[in-house]
Coordinates of C-alpha atoms and ligand atoms in Angstrom, one line a residue:
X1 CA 115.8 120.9 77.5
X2 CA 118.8 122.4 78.8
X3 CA 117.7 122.6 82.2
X4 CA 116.8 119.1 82.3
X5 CA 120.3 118.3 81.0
X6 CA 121.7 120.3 83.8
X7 CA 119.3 118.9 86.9
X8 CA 118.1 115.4 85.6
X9 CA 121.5 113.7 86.5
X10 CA 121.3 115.3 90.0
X11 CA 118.2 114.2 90.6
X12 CA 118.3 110.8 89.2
X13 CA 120.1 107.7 90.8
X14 CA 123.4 107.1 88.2
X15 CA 123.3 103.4 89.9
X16 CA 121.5 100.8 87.3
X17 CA 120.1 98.5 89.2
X18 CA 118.4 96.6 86.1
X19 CA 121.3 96.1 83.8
X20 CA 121.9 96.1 80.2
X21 CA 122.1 92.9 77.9
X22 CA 118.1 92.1 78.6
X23 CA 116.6 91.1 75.8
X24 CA 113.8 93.4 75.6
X25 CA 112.7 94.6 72.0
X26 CA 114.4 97.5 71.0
X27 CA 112.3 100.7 71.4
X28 CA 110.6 98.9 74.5
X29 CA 108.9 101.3 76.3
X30 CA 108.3 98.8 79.4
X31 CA 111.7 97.8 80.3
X32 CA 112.8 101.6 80.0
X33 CA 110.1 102.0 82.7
X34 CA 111.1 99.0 84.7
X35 CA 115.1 100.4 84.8
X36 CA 113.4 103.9 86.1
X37 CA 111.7 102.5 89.2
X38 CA 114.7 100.4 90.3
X39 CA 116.4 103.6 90.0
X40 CA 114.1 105.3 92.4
X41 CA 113.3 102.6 94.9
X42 CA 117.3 101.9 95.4
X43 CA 119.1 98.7 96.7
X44 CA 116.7 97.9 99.7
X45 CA 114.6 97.0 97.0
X46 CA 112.4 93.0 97.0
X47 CA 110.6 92.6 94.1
X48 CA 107.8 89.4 93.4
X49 CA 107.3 89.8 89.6
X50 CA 104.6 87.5 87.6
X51 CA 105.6 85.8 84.2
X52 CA 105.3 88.4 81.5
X53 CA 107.4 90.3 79.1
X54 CA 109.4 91.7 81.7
X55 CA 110.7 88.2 83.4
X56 CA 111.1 86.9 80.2
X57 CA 113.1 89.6 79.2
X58 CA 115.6 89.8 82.2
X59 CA 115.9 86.9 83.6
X60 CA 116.9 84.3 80.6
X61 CA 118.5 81.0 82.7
X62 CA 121.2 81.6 83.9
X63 CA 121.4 85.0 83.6
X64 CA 119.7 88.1 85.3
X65 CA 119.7 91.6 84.5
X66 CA 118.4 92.2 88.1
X67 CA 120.6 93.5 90.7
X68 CA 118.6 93.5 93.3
X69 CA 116.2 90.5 94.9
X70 CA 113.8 89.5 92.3
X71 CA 111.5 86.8 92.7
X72 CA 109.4 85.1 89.7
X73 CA 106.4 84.2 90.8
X74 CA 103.8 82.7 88.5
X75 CA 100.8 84.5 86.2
X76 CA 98.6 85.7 88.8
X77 CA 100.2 85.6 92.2
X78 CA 102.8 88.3 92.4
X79 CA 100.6 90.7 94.9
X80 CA 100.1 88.0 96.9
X81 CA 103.9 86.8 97.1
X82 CA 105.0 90.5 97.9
X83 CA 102.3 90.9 100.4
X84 CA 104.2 87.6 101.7
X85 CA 107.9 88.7 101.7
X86 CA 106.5 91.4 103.7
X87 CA 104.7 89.9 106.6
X88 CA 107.8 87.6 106.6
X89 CA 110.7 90.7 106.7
X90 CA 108.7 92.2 109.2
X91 CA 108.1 88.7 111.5
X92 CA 112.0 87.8 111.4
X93 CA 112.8 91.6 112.2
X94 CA 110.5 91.6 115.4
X95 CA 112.4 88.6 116.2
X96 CA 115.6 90.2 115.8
X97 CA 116.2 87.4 112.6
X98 CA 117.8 89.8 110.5
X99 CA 119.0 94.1 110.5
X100 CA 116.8 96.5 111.7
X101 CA 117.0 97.9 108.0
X102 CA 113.9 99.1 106.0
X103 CA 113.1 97.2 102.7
X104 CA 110.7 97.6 100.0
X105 CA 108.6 95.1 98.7
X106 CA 107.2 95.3 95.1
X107 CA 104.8 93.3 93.4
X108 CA 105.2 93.9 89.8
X109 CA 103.0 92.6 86.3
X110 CA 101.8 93.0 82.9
X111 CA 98.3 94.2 82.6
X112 CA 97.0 91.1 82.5
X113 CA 98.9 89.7 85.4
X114 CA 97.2 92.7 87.4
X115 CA 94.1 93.9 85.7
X116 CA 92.8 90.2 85.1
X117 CA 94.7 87.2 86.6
X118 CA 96.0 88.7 89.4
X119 CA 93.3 90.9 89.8
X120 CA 91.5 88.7 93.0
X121 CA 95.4 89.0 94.5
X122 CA 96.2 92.4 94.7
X123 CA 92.6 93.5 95.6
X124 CA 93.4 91.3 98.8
X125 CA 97.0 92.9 99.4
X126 CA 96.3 96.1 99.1
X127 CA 92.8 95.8 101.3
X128 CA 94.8 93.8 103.9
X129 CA 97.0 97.1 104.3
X130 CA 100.6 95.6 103.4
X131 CA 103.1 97.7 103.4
X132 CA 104.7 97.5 99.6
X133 CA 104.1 98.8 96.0
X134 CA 102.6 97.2 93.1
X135 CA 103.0 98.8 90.0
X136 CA 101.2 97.2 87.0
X137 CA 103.2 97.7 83.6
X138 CA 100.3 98.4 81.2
X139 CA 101.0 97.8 77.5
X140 CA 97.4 97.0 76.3
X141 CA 97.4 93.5 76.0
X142 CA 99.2 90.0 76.8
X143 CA 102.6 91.0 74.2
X144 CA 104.2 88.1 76.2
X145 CA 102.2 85.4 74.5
X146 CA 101.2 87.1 71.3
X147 CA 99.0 90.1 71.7
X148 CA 95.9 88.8 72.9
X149 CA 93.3 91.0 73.9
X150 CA 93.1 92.0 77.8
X151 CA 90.7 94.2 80.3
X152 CA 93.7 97.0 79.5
X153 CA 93.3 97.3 75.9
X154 CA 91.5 100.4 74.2
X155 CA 88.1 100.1 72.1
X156 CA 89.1 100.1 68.5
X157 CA 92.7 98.3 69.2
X158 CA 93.4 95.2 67.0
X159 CA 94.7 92.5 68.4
X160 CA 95.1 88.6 68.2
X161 CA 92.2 87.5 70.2
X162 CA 90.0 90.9 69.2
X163 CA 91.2 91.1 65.5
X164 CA 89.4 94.2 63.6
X165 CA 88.5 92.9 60.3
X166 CA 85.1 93.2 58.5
X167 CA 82.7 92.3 61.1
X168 CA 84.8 93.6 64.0
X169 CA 86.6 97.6 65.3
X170 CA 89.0 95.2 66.8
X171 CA 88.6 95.7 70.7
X172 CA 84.5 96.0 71.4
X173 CA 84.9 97.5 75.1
X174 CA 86.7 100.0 77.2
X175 CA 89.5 100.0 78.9
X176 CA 89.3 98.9 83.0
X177 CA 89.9 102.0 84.7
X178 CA 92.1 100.4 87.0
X179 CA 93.9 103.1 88.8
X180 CA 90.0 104.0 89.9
X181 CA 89.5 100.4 91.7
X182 CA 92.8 100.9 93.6
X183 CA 91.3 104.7 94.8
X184 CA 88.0 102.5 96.0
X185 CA 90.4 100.1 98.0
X186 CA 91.1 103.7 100.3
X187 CA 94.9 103.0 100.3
X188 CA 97.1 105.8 101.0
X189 CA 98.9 106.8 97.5
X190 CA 97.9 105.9 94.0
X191 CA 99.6 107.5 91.1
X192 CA 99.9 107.3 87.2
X193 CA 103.2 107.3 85.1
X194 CA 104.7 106.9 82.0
X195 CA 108.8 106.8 81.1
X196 CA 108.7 109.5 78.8
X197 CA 108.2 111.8 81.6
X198 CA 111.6 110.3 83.8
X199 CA 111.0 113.6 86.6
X200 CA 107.9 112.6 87.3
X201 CA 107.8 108.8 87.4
X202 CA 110.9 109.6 89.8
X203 CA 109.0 111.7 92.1
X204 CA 105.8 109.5 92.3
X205 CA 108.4 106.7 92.9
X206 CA 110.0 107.9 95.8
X207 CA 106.7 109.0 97.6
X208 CA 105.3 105.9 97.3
X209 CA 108.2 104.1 98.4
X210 CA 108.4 107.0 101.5
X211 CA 104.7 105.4 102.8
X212 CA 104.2 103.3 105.0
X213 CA 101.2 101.0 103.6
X214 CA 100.2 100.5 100.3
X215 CA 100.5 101.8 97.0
X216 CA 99.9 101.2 93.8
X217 CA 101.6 102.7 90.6
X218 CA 99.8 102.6 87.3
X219 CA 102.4 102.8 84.7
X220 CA 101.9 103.7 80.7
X221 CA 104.1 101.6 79.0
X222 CA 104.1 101.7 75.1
X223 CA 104.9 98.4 73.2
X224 CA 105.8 99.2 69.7
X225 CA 105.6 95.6 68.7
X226 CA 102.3 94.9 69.8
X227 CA 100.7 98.2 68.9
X228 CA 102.7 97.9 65.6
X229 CA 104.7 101.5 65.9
X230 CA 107.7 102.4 64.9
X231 CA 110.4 101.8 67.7
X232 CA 111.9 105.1 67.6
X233 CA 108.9 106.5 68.6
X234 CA 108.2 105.2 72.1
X235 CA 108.6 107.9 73.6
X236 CA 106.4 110.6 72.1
X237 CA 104.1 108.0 71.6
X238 CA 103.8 108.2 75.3
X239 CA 104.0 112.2 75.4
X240 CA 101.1 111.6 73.3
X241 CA 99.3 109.4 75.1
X242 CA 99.3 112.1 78.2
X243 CA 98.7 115.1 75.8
X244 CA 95.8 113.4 74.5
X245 CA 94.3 112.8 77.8
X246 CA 94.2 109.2 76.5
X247 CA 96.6 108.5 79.5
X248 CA 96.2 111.5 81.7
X249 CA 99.3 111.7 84.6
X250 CA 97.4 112.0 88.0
X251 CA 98.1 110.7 91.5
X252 CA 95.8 110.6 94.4
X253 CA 96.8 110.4 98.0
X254 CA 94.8 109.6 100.7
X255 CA 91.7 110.2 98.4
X256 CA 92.8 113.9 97.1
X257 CA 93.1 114.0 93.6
X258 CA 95.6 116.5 92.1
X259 CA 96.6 116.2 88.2
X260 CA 100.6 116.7 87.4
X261 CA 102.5 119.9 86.1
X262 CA 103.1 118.0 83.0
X263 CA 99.2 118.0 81.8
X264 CA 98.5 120.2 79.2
X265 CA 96.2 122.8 80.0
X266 CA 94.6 122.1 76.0
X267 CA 94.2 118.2 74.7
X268 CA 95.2 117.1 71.1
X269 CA 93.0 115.7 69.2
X270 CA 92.9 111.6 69.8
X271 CA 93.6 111.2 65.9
X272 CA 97.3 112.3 66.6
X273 CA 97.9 109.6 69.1
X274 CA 96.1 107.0 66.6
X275 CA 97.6 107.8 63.6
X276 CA 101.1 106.2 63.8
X277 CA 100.1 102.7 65.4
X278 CA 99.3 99.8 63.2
X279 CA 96.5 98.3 66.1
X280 CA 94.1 101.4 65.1
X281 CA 95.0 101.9 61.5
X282 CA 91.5 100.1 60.6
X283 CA 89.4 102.6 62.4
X284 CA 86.9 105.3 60.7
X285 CA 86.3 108.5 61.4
X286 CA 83.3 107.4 63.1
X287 CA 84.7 105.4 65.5
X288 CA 87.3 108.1 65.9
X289 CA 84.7 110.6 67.3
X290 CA 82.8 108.1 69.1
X291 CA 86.2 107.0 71.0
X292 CA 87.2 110.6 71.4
X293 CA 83.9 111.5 72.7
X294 CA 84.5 109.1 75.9
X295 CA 88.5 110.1 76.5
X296 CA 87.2 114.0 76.4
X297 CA 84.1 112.9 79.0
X298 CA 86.2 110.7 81.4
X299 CA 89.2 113.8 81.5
X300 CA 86.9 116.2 82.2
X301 CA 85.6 113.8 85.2
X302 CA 89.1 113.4 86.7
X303 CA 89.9 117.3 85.9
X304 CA 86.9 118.0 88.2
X305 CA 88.1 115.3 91.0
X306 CA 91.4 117.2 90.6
X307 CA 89.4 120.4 91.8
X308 CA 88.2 119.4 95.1
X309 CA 92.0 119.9 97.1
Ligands
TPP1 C1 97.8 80.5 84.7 C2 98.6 80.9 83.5 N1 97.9 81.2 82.4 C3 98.6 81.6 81.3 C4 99.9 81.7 81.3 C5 100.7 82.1 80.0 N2 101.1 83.5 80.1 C6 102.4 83.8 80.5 S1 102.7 85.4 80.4 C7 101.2 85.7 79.7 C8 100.8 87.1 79.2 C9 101.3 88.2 80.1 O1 100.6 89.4 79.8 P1 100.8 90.6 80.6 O2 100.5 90.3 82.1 O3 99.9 91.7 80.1 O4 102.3 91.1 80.5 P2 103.1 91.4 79.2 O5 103.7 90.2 78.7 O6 102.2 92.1 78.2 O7 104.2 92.4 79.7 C10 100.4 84.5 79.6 C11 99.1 84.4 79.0 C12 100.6 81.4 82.5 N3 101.9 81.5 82.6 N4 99.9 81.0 83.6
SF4_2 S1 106.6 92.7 73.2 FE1 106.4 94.9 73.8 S2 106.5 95.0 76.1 FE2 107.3 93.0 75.4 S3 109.5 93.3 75.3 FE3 108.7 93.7 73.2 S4 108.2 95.9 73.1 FE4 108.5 95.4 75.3

């Protein structure tokens, strides 16, 4: 801790670029996420972001908490708007339109903007090779319109559409393994991330803003008023997540797979990670094991991907 308190303000950029006075719930683990990647991609920043928590949140007419080109863009189109602005920076630079100056584009959503909606959109941008990030901003289900269920949220969560109750766990499959699709679209960087690991969202952040093509960031993003947890917990709730292997840290460019410092060599048990969140309160021991059974299975098969460098 004290070397991070004497090298994290070094290495992080002091200028906010997503301001305070948003409206996001307090403990929101999303938006904390949202202010770290504008902090890494810096001013020549475009971002297309779809409807969801996080354009509700920080851009309430008239105001905007952004300070940097943000476009809303509706449910299921923001990969496709991105993929847009950059086919159009790059047409009126050739033509000598506007400065010969390098800007990101960003296509930003929920997971349900990305992993269902918007899913036919970005699997279009990111085959057609644009150059620009999408980062999908995973917190398990649509929290936007009232925690319905999406392809994002884990077997055994409760939720509004997938309500565990006597005939029901709750959520009845598992989770889209979506950072695996964008690995079968062969573009040149994909990475996971959560906030409570600032260094290393940074870092996976700025390479994928340093390529030239496509990447996409998969981004843990714990939302203590859907999953019912307490607010002052989102962090270690995410520290948990990754020392659980329930959300393991990983990136894979150009198809090598190599796991981050931060993984524990030794997982804790699932049930730790469980325990304080309202959406899995309902769930047996059983259903525990069986659950644990598949996270412990599906590490061990990206720990072994990790191997071949
Ligand atoms: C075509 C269409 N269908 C439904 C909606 C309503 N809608 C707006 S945001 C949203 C949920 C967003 O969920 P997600 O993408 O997971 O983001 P979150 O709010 O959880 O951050 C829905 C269903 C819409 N705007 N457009
Ligand atoms: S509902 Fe969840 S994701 Fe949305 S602002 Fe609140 S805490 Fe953040």
């Amino acid at each position: 801790m004290e070397n991070f308190e004497l090298f994290a303000p070094r290495l992080i950029n002091k200028q906010e670029l997503l301001s305070s006075g948003h409206r996001a719930c307090s403990g929101c683990a999303e938006v904390l996420a949202v202010r770290l990647m504008a902090k890494a991609l810096g001013e020549n920043t475009v971002i297309a972001s779809a409807t969801g928590c996080m354009e509700i949140v920080s851009s309430m007419f008239p105001t905007t908490a952004w300070q940097v080109p943000w476009i809303h863009v509706a449910f299921e189109n923001a990969a496709s708007v991105a993929s847009g602005i950059e086919a159009g920076l790059k047409a009126l630079r050739k033509k000598g339109k506007i400065d010969d100056r390098y800007v990101k584009v960003v296509g930003m959503g929920g997971d349900g903007a990305t992993m269902d909606i918007g899913f036919q959109a970005l699997s279009g941008a990111m085959e057609r090779g644009h150059d620009m990030i999408y980062v999908c901003f995973d917190n398990e289900a649509y929290m936007n319109t009232g925690i319905q269920r999406s392809s994002a949220t884990p077997m055994g969560a409760s939720t509004t559409t997938a309500p565990a109750g006597k005939v029901s766990m709750g959520q009845k499959t598992w989770k889209k393994n979506m950072p695996e699709i964008m690995v079968a679209h062969n573009i040149p960087y994909v990475a996971t991330v959560c906030p409570s690991y600032p260094l290393d969202f940074i870092r996976k952040m700025e390479k994928a803003k340093s390529i030239k093509g496509p990447s996409y960031i998969h981004c843990f993003s714990v939302c203590p008023t859907g999953w019912r947890s307490p607010s002052q917990t989102a962090v270690s709730m995410g520290r948990l997540a990754v020392e659980t292997g329930v959300f393991p840290l990983f990136e894979v460019e150009n198809g090598h797979y190599r796991m981050s410092p931060d993984m524990p060599k030794k997982l804790k048990p699932i049930k730790d990670y469980f325990k304080p969140q309202g959406r899995f309160r309902h769930l047996t021991a059983d259903e525990i094991d069986m659950i644990q059974e598949k996270i412990t299975v599906e590490f061990k098969k990206l720990v072994e991907k990790a191997k071949f460098l």
